[in-house]
XYZ file of C-alpha atoms in Angstrom:
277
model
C 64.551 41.103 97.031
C 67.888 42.916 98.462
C 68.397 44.700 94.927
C 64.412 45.677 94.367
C 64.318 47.460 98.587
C 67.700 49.180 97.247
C 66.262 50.414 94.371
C 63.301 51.690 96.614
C 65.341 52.977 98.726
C 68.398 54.422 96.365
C 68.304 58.264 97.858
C 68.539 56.879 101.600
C 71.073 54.379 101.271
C 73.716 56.492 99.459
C 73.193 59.297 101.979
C 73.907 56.907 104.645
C 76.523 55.467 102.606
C 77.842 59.104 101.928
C 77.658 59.791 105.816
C 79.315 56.239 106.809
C 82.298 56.068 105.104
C 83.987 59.607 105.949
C 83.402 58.310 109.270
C 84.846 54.983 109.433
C 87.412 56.041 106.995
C 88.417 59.087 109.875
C 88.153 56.423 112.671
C 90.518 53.801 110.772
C 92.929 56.089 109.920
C 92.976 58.928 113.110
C 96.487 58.804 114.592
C 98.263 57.870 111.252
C 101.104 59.327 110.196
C 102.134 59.290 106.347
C 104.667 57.072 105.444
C 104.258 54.667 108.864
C 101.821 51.320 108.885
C 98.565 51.463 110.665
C 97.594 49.703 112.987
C 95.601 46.282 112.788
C 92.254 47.567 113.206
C 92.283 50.151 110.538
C 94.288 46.928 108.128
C 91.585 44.759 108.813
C 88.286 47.159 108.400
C 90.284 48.826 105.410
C 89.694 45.755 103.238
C 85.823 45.445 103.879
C 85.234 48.991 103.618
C 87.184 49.167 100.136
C 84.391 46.623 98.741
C 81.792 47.861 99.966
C 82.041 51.564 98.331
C 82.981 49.627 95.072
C 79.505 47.607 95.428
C 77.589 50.414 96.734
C 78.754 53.028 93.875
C 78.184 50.027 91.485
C 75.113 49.152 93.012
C 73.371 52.518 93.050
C 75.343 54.147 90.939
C 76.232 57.218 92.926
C 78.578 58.422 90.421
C 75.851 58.837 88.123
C 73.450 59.725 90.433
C 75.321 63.072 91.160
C 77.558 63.292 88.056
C 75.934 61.734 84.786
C 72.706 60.919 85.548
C 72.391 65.022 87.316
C 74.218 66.519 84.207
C 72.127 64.647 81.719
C 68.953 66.151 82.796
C 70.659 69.564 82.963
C 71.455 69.010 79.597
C 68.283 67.934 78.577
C 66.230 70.481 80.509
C 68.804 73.348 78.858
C 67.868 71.601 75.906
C 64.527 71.988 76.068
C 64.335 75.332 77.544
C 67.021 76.851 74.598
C 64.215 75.142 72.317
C 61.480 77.227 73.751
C 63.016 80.286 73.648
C 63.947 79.672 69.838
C 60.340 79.094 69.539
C 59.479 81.883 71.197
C 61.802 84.715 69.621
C 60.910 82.957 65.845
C 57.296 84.042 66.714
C 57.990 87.435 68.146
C 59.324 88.143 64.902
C 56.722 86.999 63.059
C 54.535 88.759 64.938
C 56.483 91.950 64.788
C 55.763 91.840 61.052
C 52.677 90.970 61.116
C 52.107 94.327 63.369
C 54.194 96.167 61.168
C 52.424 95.123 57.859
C 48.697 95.667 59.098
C 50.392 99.040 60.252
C 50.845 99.749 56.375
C 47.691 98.051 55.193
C 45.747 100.548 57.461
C 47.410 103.575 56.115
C 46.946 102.185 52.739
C 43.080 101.673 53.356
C 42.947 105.238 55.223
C 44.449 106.906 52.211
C 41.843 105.187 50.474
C 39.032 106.222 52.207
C 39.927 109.473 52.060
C 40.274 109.533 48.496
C 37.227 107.660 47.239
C 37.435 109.779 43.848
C 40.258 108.205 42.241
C 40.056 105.074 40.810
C 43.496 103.479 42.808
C 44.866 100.521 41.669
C 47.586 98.887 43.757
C 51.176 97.787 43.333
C 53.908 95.894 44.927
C 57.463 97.496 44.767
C 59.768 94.455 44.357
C 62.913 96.223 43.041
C 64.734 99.240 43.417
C 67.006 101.038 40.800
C 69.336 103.589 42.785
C 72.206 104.446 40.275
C 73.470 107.843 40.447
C 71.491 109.053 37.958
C 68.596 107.661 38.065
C 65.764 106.973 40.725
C 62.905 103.817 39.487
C 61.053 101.732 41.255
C 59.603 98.627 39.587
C 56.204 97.517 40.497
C 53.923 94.109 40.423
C 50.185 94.841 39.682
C 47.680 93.052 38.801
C 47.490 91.192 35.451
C 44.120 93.081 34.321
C 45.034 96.678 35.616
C 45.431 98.769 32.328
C 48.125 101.035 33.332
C 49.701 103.751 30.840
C 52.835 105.849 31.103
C 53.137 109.081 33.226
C 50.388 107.720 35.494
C 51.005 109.195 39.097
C 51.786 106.649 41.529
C 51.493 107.388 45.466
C 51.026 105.789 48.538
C 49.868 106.765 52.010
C 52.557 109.323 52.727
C 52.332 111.150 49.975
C 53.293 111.404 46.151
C 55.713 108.660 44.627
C 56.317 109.054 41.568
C 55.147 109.015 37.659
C 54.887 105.338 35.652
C 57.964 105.416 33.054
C 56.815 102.094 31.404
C 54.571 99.543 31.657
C 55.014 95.692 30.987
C 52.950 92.509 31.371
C 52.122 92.383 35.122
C 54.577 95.015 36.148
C 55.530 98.829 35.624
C 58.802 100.954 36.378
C 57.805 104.060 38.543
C 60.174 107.281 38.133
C 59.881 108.504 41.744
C 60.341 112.666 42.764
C 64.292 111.999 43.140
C 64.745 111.448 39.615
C 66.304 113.798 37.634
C 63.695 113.161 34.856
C 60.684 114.195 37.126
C 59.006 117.283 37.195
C 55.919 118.200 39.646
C 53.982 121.255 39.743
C 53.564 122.471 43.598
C 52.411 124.588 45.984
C 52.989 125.385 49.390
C 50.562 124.835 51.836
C 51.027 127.676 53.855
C 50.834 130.573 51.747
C 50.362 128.738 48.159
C 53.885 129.801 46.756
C 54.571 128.211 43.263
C 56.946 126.272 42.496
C 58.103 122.655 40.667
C 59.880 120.124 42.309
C 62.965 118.692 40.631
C 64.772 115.712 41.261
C 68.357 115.717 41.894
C 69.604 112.393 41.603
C 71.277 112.170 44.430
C 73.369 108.556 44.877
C 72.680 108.917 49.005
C 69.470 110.428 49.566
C 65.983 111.018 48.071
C 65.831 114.883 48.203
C 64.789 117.456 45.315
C 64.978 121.240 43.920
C 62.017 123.575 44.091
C 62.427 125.811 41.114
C 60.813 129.118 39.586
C 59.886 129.768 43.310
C 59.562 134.281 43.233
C 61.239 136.056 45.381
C 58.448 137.430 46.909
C 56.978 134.240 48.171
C 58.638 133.920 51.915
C 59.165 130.142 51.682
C 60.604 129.288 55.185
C 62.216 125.480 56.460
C 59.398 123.427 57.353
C 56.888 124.657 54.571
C 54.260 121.645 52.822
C 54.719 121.566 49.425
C 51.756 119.910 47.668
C 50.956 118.959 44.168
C 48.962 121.690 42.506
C 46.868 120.071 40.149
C 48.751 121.917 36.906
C 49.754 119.992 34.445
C 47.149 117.857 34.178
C 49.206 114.784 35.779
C 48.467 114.844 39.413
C 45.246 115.403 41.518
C 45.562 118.617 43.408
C 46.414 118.752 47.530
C 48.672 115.703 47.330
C 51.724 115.689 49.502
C 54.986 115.695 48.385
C 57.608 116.378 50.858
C 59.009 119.515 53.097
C 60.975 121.939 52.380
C 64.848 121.604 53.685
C 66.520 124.645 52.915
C 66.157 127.763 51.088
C 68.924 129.676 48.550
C 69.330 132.527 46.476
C 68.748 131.165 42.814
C 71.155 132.020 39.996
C 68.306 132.710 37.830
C 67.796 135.878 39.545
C 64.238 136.655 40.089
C 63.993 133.187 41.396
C 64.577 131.333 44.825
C 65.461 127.787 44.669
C 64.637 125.226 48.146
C 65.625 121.789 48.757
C 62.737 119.426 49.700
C 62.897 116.105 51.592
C 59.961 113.787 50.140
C 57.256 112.734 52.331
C 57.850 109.290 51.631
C 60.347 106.943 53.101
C 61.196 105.317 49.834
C 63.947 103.098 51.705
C 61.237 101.666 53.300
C 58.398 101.378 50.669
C 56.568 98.179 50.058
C 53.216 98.763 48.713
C 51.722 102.151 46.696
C 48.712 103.375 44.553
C 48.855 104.081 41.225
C 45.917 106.425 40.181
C 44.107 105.804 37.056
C 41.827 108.245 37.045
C 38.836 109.965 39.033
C 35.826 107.498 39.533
């Protein structure tokens, strides 16, 4: 009966426990000097007193009550709450690419719609071949898209790249940067001919315009676009802007460095064209 109205009553007893004993234990021992005996009264209540904070922390277990029992709900509460916040940042970053890829997949179906002439078939890039001489991507299409060599390959930002070879299921794409690659363009501005060349650069992506005249005024910042000569790639298709303009040591020629319009660090999906519908 005692132990069940202590139990009930746990929070009030050990205050008045906690309030007690600095009390008596000031009152029994006021006067005393280190070293000397007390006096009777403080003896004789000293005895009683020492058992009953032994019982009472035993009892209710005040020890726990403000040490263990107090630090193992912290713990579990910190527990819980560093659980939740791994929950939480696993599906922010989830959800940051899931953002990111419907970002693509709506450029993809833009470019698209705004090409409903060509007959697109896409691709996956799922490897990357960046030696110093060379630029290819490889591809993964699909197992009944009949794909042939020098096929141009794009995606939403512009022009990728030709298809080198072609395999069961996938195809390796030589992209502007290659040395190998050779696209008929034209600026945008005022249509100035030229063809981009790939310099094979270990570090970056860029590429020589050749055969530009010198009387074309080709300024930083110009379009180039594909030109449709050639035969290999629709006309009006972007392929990057142009970086800086030289003297070329052909003579009647200017030369310009072009940055492609596509991030190809960054590239996950693209088109490859296989004809006009």
């Amino acid at each position: 009966m005692l132990l069940a109205w202590l139990e009930h009553h746990r929070r009030k007893v050990v205050a008045m426990a906690l309030l007690l004993v600095p009390l008596v234990m000031f009152a029994t021992s006021a006067g005393a000097t280190p070293g000397k005996d007390v006096g009777a009264p403080a003896r004789y209540a000293a005895v009683p007193m020492g058992w009953t904070q032994s019982k009472v922390s035993a009892l209710l277990g005040v020890t726990g009550l403000f040490g263990g029992a107090g630090s193992s709900e912290l713990r579990d509460e910190n527990a819980r709450l560093q659980a939740e916040v791994d929950r939480l940042r696993e599906e922010n970053t989830r959800l940051i690419g899931v953002l990111q890829e419907n970002g693509r997949l709506r450029e993809l179906v833009g470019f698209r719609e705004r090409h409903p002439e060509y007959n697109l078939i896409p691709a996956r890039v799922i490897a990357r071949d960046t030696s110093p001489f060379f630029r290819v991507l490889k591809v993964e299409i699909s197992a009944d898209a009949k794909l042939k060599p020098r096929m141009p390959v794009v995606s939403a930002q512009g022009v990728v790249g030709q298809v080198h070879q072609v395999f069961e299921g996938y195809a390796d794409v030589v992209i502007v940067s290659d040395p190998r690659s050779r696209i008929d363009v034209v600026s945008q501005r005022n249509r100035a001919q030229g063809v981009v060349e790939g310099l094979g650069h270990e570090r970056d992506y860029q590429g020589r315009i050749s055969y530009l005249s010198e009387r074309d005024e080709v300024v930083v910042g110009d379009v180039m676009v594909t030109s449709g000569m050639g035969g290999i790639f629709p006309r009006e298709l972007v392929v990057g802007t142009v970086a800086e303009v030289q003297e070329s040591q052909r003579g009647l020629f200017q030369e310009a460095v072009i940055s492609p319009s596509v991030d190809f660090s960054r590239l996950e999906e693209v088109f490859v064209i296989a004809g006009a519908e």
